[in-house]
Coordinates of C-alpha atoms in Angstrom, one line a residue:
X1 CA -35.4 161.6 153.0
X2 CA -37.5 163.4 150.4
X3 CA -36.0 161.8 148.3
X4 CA -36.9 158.5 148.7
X5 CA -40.5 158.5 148.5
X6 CA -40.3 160.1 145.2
X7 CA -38.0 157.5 144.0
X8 CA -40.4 155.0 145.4
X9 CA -43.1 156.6 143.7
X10 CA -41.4 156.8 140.5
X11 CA -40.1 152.8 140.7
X12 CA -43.9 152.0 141.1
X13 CA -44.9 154.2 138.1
X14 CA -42.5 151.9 135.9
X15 CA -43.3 149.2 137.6
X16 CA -46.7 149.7 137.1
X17 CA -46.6 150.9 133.1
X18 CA -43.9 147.8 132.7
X19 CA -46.8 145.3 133.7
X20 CA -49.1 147.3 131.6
X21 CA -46.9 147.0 128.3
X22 CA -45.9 143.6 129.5
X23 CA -50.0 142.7 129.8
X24 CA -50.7 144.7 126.4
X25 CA -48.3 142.8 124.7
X26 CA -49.0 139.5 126.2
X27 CA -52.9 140.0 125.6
X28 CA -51.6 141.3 121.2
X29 CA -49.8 137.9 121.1
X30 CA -52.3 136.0 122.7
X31 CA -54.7 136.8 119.6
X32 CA -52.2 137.0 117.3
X33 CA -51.8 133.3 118.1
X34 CA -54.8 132.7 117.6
X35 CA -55.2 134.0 114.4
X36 CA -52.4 132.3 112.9
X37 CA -53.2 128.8 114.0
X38 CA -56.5 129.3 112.6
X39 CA -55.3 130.5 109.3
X40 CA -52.6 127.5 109.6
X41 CA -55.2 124.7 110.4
X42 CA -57.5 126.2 107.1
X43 CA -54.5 126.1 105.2
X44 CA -53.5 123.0 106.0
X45 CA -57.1 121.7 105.8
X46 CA -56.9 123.2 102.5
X47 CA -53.9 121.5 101.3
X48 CA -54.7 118.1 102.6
X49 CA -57.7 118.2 100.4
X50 CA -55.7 119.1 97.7
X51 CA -53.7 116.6 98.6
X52 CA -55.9 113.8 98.9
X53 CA -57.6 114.9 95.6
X54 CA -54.3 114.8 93.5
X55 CA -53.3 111.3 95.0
X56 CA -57.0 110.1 93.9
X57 CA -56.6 111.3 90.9
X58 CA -53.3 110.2 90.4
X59 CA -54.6 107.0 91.6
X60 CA -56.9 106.5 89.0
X61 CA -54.7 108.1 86.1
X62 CA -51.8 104.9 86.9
X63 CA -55.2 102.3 87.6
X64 CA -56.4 102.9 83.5
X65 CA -53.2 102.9 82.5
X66 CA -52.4 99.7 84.2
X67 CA -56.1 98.9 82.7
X68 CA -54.4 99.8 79.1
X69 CA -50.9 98.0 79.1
X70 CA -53.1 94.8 80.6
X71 CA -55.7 95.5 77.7
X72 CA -52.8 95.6 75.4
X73 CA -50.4 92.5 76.5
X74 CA -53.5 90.5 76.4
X75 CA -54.6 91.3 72.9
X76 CA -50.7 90.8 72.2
X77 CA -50.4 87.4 73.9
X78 CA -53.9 86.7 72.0
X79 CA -51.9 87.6 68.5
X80 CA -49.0 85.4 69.6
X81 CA -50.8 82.4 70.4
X82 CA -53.1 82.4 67.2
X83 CA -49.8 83.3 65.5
X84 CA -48.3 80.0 66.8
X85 CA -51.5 77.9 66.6
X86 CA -51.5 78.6 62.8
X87 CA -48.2 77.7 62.4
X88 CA -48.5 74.6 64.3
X89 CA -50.8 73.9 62.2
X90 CA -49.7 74.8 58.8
X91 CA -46.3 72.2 60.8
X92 CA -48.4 69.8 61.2
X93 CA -49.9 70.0 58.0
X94 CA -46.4 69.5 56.4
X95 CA -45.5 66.7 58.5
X96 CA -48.4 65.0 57.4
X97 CA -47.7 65.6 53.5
X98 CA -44.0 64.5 54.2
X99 CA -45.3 61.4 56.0
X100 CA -47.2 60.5 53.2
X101 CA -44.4 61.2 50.4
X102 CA -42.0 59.0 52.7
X103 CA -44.6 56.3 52.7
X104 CA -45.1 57.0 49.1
X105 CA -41.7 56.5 48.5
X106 CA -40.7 53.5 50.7
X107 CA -43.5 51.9 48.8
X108 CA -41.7 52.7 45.4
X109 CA -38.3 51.4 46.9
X110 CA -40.0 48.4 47.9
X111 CA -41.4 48.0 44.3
X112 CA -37.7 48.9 42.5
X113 CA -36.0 46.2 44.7
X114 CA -38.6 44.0 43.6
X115 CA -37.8 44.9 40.3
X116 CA -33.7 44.5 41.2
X117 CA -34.6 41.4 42.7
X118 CA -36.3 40.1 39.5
X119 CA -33.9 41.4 37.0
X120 CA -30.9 39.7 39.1
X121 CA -32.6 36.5 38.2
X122 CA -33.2 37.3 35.0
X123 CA -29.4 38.1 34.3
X124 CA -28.0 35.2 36.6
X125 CA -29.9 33.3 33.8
X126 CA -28.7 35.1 31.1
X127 CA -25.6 34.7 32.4
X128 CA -25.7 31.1 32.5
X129 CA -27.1 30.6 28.6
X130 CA -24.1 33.1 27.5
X131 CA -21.6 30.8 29.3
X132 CA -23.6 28.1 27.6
X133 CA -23.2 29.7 24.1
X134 CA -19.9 30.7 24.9
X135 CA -18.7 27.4 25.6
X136 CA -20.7 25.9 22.1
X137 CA -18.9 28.9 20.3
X138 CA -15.1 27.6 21.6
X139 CA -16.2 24.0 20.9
X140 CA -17.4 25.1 17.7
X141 CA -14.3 27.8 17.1
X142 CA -11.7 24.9 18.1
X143 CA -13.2 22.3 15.5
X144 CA -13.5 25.3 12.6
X145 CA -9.9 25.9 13.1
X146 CA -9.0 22.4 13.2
X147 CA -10.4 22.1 9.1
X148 CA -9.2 25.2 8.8
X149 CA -5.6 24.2 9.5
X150 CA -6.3 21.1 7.7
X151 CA -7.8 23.1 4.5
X152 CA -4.7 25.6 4.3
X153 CA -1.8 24.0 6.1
X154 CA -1.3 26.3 7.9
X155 CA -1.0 26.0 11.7
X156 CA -3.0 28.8 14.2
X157 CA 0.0 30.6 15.1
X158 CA 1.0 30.9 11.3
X159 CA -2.3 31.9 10.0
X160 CA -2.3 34.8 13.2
X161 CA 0.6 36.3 11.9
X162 CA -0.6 36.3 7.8
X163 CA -3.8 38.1 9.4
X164 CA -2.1 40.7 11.2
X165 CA 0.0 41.8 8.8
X166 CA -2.5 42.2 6.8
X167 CA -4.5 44.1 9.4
X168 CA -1.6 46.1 9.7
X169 CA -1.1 46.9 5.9
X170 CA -4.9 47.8 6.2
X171 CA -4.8 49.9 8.9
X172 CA -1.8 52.0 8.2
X173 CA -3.0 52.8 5.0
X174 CA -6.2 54.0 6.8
X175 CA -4.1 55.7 8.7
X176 CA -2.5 57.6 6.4
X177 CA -5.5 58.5 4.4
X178 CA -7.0 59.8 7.6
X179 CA -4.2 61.6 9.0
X180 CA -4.3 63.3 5.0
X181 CA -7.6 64.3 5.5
X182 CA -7.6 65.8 9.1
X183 CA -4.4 67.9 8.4
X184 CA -5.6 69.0 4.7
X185 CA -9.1 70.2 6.4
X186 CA -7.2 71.8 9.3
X187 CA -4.2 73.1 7.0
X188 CA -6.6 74.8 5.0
X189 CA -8.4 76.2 8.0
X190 CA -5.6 77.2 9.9
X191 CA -4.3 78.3 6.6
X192 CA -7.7 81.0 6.1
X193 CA -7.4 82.2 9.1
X194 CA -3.5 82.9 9.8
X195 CA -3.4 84.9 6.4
X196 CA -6.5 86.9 7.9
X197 CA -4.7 87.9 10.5
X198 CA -1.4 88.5 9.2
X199 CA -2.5 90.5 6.9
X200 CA -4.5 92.2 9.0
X201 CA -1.2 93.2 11.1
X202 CA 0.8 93.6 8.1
X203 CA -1.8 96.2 6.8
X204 CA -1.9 97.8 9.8
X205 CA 1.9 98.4 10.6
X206 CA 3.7 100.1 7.9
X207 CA 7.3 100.3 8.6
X208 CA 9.5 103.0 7.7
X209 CA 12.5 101.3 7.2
X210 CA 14.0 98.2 5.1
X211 CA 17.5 98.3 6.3
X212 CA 19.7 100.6 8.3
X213 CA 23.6 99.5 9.0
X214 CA 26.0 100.3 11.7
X215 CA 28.5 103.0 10.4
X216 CA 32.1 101.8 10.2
X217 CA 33.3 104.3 7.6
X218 CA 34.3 107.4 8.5
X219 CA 34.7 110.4 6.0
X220 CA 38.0 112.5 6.1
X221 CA 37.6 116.5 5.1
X222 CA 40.9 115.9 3.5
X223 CA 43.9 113.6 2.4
X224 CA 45.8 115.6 5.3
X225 CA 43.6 114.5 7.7
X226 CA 45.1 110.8 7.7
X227 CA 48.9 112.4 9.0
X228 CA 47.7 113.8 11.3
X229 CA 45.2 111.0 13.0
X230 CA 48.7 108.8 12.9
X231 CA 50.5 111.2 14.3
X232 CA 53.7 111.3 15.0
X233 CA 55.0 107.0 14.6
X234 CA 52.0 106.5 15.1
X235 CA 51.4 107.6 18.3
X236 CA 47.8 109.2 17.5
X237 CA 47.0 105.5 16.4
X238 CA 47.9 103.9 19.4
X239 CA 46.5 106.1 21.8
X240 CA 43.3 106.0 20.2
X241 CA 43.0 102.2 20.1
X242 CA 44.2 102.1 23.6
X243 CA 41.3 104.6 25.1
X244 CA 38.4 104.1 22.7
X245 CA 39.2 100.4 22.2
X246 CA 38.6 99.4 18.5
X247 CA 40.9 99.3 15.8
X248 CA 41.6 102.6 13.8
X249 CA 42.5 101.4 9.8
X250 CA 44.2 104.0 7.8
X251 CA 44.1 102.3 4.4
X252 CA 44.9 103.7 0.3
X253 CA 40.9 105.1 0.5
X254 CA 41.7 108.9 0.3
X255 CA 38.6 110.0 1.9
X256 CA 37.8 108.0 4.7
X257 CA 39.2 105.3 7.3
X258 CA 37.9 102.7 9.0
X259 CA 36.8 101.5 12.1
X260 CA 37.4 97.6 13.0
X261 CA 35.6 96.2 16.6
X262 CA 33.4 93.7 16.8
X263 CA 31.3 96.0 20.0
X264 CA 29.0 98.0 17.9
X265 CA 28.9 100.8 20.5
X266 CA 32.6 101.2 21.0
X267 CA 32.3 101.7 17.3
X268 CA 30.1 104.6 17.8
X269 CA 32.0 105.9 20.2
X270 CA 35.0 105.8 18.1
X271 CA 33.1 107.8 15.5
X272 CA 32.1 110.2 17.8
X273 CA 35.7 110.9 18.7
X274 CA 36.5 110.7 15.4
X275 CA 34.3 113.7 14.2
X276 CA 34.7 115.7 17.3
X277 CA 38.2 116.2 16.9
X278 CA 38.5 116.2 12.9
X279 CA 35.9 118.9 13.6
X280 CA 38.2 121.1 16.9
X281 CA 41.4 120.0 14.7
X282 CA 43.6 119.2 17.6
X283 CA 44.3 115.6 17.4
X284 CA 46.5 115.0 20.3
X285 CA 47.4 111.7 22.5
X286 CA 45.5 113.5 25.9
X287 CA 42.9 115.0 23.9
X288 CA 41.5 111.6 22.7
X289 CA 41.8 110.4 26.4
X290 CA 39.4 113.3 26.9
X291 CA 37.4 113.1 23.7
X292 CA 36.8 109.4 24.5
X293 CA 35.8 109.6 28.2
X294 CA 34.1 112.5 27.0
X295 CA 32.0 110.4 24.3
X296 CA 31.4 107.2 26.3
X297 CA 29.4 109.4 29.3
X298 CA 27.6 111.1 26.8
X299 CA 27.0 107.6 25.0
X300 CA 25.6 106.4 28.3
X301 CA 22.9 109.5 28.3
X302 CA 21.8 108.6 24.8
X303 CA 21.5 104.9 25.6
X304 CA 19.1 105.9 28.0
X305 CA 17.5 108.4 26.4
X306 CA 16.8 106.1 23.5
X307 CA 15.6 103.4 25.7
X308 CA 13.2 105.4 27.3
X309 CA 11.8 106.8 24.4
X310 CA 11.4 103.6 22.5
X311 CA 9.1 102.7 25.5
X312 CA 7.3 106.0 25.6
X313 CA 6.5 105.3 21.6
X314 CA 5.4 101.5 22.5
X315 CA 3.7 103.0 25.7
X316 CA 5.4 100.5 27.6
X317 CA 5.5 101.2 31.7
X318 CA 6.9 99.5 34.8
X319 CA 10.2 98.5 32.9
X320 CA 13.5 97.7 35.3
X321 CA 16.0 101.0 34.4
X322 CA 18.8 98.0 33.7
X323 CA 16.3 96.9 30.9
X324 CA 15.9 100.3 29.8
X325 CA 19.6 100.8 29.3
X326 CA 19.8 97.2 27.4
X327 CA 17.1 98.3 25.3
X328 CA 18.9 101.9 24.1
X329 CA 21.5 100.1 23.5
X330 CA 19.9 97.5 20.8
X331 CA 19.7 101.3 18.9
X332 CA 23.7 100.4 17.6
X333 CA 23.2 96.5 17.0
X334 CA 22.3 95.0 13.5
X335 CA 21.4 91.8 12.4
X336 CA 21.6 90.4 8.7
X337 CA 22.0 94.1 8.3
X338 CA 18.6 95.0 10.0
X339 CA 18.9 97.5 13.2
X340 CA 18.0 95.6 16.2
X341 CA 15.9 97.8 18.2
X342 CA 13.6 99.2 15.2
X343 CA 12.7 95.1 14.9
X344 CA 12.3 94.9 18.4
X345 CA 9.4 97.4 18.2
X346 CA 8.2 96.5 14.5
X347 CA 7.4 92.9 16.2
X348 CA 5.8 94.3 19.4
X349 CA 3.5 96.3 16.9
X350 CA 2.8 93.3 14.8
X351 CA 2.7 90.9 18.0
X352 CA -0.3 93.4 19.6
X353 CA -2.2 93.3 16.2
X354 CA -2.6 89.8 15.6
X355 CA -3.2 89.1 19.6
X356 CA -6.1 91.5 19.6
X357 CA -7.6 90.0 16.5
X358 CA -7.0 86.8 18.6
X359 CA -8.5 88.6 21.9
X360 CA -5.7 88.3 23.8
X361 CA -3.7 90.5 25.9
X362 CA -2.7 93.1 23.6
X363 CA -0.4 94.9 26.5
X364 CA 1.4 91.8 27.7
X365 CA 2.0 91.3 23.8
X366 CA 3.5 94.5 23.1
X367 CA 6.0 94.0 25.6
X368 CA 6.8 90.2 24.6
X369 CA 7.6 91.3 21.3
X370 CA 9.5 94.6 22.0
X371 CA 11.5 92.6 24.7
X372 CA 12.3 89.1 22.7
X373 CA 15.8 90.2 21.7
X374 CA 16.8 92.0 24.7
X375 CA 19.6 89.3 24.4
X376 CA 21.5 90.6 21.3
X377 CA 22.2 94.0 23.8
X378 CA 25.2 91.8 25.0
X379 CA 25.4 88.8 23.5
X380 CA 29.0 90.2 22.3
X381 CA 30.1 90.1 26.0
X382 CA 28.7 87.2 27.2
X383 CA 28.9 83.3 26.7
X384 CA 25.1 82.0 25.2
X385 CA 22.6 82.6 22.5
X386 CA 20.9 85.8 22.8
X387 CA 17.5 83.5 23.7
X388 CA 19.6 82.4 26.7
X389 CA 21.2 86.0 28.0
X390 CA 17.8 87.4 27.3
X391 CA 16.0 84.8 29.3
X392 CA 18.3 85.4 32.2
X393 CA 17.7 89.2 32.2
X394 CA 13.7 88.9 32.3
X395 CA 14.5 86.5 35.2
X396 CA 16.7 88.7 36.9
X397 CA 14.6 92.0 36.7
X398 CA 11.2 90.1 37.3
X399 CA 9.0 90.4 33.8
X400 CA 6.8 88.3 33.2
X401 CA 6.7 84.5 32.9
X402 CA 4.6 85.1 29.5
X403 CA 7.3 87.6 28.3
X404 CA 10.4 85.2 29.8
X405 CA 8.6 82.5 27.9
X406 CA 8.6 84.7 24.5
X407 CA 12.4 85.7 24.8
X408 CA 13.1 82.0 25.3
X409 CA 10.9 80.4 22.6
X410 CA 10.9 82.8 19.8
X411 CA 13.0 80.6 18.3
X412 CA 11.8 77.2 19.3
X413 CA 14.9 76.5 22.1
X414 CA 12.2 75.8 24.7
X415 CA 8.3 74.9 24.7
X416 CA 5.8 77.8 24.5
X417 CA 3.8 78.1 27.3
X418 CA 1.2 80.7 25.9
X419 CA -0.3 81.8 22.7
X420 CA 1.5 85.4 22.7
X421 CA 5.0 83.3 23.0
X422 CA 4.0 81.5 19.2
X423 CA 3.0 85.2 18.2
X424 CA 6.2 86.6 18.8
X425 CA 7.8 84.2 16.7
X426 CA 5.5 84.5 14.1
X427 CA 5.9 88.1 14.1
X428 CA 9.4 88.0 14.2
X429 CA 9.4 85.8 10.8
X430 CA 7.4 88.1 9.5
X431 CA 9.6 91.3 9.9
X432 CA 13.0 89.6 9.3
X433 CA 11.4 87.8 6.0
X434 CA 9.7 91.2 5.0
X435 CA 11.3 92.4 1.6
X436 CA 14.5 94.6 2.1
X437 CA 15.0 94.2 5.7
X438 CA 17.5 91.9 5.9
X439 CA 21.0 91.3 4.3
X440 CA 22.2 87.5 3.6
X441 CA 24.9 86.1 2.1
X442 CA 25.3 83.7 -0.9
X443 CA 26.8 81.4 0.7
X444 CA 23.9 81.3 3.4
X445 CA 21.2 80.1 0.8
X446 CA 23.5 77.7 -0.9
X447 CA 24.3 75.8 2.7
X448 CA 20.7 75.9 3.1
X449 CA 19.5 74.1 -0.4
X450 CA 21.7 71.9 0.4
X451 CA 21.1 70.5 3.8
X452 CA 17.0 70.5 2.2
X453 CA 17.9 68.4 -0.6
X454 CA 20.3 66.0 1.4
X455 CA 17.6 65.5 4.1
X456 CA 15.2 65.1 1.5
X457 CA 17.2 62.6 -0.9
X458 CA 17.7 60.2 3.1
X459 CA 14.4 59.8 3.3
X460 CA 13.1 56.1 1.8
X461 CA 11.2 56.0 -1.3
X462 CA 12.8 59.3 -2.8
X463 CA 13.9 59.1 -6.3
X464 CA 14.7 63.2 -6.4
X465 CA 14.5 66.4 -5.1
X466 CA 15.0 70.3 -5.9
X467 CA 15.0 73.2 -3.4
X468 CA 13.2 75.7 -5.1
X469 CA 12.4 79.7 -4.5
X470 CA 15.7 80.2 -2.5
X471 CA 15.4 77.5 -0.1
X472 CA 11.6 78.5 0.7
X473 CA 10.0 74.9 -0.8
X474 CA 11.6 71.3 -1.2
X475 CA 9.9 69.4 -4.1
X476 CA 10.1 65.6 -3.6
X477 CA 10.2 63.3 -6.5
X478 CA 8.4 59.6 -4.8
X479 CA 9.2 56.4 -6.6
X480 CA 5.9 55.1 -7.1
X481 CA 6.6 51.4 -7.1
X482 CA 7.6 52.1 -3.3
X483 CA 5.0 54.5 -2.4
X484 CA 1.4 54.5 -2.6
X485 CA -0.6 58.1 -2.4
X486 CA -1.1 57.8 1.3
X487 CA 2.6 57.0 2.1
X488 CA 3.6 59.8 -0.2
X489 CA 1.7 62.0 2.3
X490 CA 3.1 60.6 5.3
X491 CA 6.6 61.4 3.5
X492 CA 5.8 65.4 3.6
X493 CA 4.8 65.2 6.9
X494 CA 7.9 63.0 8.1
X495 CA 10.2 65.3 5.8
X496 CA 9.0 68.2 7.6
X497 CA 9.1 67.4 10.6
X498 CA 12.8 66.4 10.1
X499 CA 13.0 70.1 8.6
X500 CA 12.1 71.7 11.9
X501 CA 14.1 69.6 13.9
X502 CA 17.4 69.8 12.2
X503 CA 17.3 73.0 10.4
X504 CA 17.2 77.1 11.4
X505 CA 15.5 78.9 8.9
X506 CA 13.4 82.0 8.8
X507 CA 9.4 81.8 7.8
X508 CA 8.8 78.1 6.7
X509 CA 9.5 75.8 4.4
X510 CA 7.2 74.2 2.2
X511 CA 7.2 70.6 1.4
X512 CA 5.4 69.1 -1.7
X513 CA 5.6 65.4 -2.5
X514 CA 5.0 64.2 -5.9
X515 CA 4.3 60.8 -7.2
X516 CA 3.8 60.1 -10.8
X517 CA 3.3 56.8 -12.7
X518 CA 3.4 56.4 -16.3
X519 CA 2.5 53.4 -18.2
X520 CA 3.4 53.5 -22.3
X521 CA 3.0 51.3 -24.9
X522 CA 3.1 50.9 -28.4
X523 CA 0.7 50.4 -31.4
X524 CA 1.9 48.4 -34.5

């Protein structure tokens, strides 16, 4: 029972310092509340006038600067609108001017068809006196013809046709002595410059070579030799004929034999095997089967091989490799004894030279003239001229029209279509006419003299004529009771004429015309 009032006591103690603490703390927040409220409410004070300042100023900053962009879209609109007044008026001006000119101008119309008006009356009237005079003139021409016809005899049909033959006498010998004149002025012109330029090319391209031939001959190292190419009944013959395909002649010539075939590379061939075996010694049926095959593959490289180098010289690019192979190939073809491809790039040398003095393509006439006889590659295999085969192989391998032209024209088969194609042919003349490059036959010159005199000795009025400088002029003798000097020029030029028509001839032919009268008499 002690107990319990000290427990009591001690409950009240705590009770007692609990509502002490309890009061402290109460009393330490109840100023500490205080204190912060104030302090919150000055703060707050304190930002709201910061606040309110910053908005008033903010306020005024966006007021000038709505003050400004007004300030400045007004002056802007001001600009715009002057801007547009002025042109307005400067439009108006304009409008006013162009009203005037109109007016101006309406009035002139007004005064020009005025004027029309005024002439159409005056020419109705002329009109009317012309018909007038014209009808006096056929009253008056009617009664002059009537004492005409009554003065000569002759009726107005009659005397028509006395006055145009005579016209026509008149005028043809006009003619004539008109056409003389224009073709001696442009003869002699076109005569001036040609040579210029020819010899300008000639100058300029010096070829190295006046004739080369195809060899056919081949040279034996002994008498021997010929045994053993026959071989045993022949059989050596035979076999050689039958793989290399031309024809092996063993004649009484005690150094050499010859080869027949009308393909001039087969005959190379041949003379390749030929030399190749003469040279190993074994001459043998299987051994020229193996010579020859041999031969003809390493034939095919060198076609090529010249071919390409012939354009490397000329400088010639973009060329089909068929055309190529054609073009090697012209290397072992001749004509009139002149090797084919050394021509072939002797006229694309001369073609270029006289088209640049021309100022022309000089490329595109390079290759014209190096291709022209592309033809003469096969023309041994195949039916056609070589203007023809050639033709078809530009065609086929897509040159150029100006260079298919040239093949087909250089000898006048079709119609030029461009300057280079006549230049080709010119400079083909000139290197098949050039001293020493070409062979010809007797026989060629005397059928040629005589196909120039026969024409000229058909043609009316001729009394004689003489082919002269190996068929390179045709002298006429006129008979001058038929011909007058004008018709004696109209002679050449009809004589020539027939010349290039019916004749093939390298270069040209000249034609002179001569007409002589001689009156004699005698003193006594």
């Amino acid at each position: 029972m002690t107990g319990s009032p000290a427990l009591l006591l001690v409950l009240t103690i705590s009770l007692v310092v609990a509502a002490v603490a309890f009061l402290l703390v109460w009393i330490i927040n109840n100023r500490l509340g205080k204190t912060s409220l104030i302090a919150a409410r000055t703060e707050a004070e304190r930002i709201t006038a910061a606040a309110a300042q910053a908005a008033e100023s903010e306020t005024r900053s966006t007021v000038l600067s709505a003050k400004e962009e007004w300030y400045r879209t007004k002056k802007q609109l001001e600009k715009e609108a002057r801007d547009k007044q002025r042109s307005l008026e400067t439009q108006q001006k304009q409008l006013e001017t162009t009203q005037a000119s109109i007016q101006e101008l309406s009035k002139e119309v007004k005064r020009k068809e005025q004027s029309l008006r005024d002439r159409e009356k005056n020419v109705g009237e002329q009109e009317r006196q012309v018909r007038d005079k014209h009808l006096k003139m056929d009253k008056t021409l009617e009664e002059v013809n009537e004492r005409l016809e009554q003065v000569s005899g002759l009726t107005e049909e009659e005397a028509k046709k006395v006055l145009l033959a005579n016209l026509r006498n008149e005028t043809r010998f006009e003619a004539a002595r008109m056409i003389k004149e224009i073709k001696d002025e442009a003869q002699r012109n076109a005569d001036m410059e040609a040579q210029k330029i020819i010899s300008l090319a000639i100058e300029r391209q010096a070829a190295d070579y006046s004739n080369e031939k195809t060899v056919t001959a081949v040279a034996l190292p002994s008498e021997k030799m010929k045994g053993r190419l026959i071989g045993h009944e022949g059989k050596n013959i035979k076999a050689f004929e039958k793989f290399v395909g031309v024809q092996l002649i063993v004649d009484d010539s005690p150094d050499s034999v010859i080869l027949s075939g009308f393909n001039p590379i087969k005959r190379e061939i041949a003379r390749m095997c030929l030399e190749k075996m003469m040279k190993e010694g074994n001459i043998t049926p299987q051994r020229i089967e193996d010579v020859s095959n041999e031969m003809k593959r390493k034939m095919v490289r060198n076609i090529q091989q010249i071919g390409e180098e012939a354009l490397r010289e000329m400088k010639i690019e973009g060329v089909h490799p068929e055309i190529v192979r054609l073009l090697g190939r012209l290397k072992y073809r001749t004509s009139y004894g002149q090797n084919v491809l050394e021509h072939s790039k002797e006229v694309g040398r001369l073609t270029e030279l006289m088209a640049l003095e021309l100022r022309l393509d000089g490329r595109m006439a390079r290759r014209a003239g190096l291709l022209h006889d592309i033809g003469k590659a096969i023309d041994y295999e195949r039916e056609g001229t070589h203007p023809e085969i050639g033709l078809e192989v530009a065609k086929k391998y897509n040159e150029p029209l100006i260079v298919q032209n040239a093949i087909a024209s250089h000898h006048e088969d079709v119609e030029v279509i461009s300057p280079i194609s006549v230049l080709v042919s010119a400079a083909d003349a000139i290197s098949g006419a050039r001293p020493g490059a070409r062979r010809r036959q007797t026989v060629d010159y005397v059928k040629r003299i005589e196909k120039l005199e026969s024409l000229a000795d058909s043609m009316e009025g001729v009394e004689q004529s003489f082919a002269i400088q190996a068929g390179r002029e045709i002298r006429v003798i006129a008979k001058h009771e038929k011909l007058d000097d004008a018709q004696s020029a109209m002679l050449a030029s009809t004589l020539a004429q027939r010349i290039q028509a019916e004749m093939e001839y390298p270069g040209k032919i000249k034609v002179t015309v001569i007409r002589e009268m001689r009156s004699v008499d005698y003193a006594r």
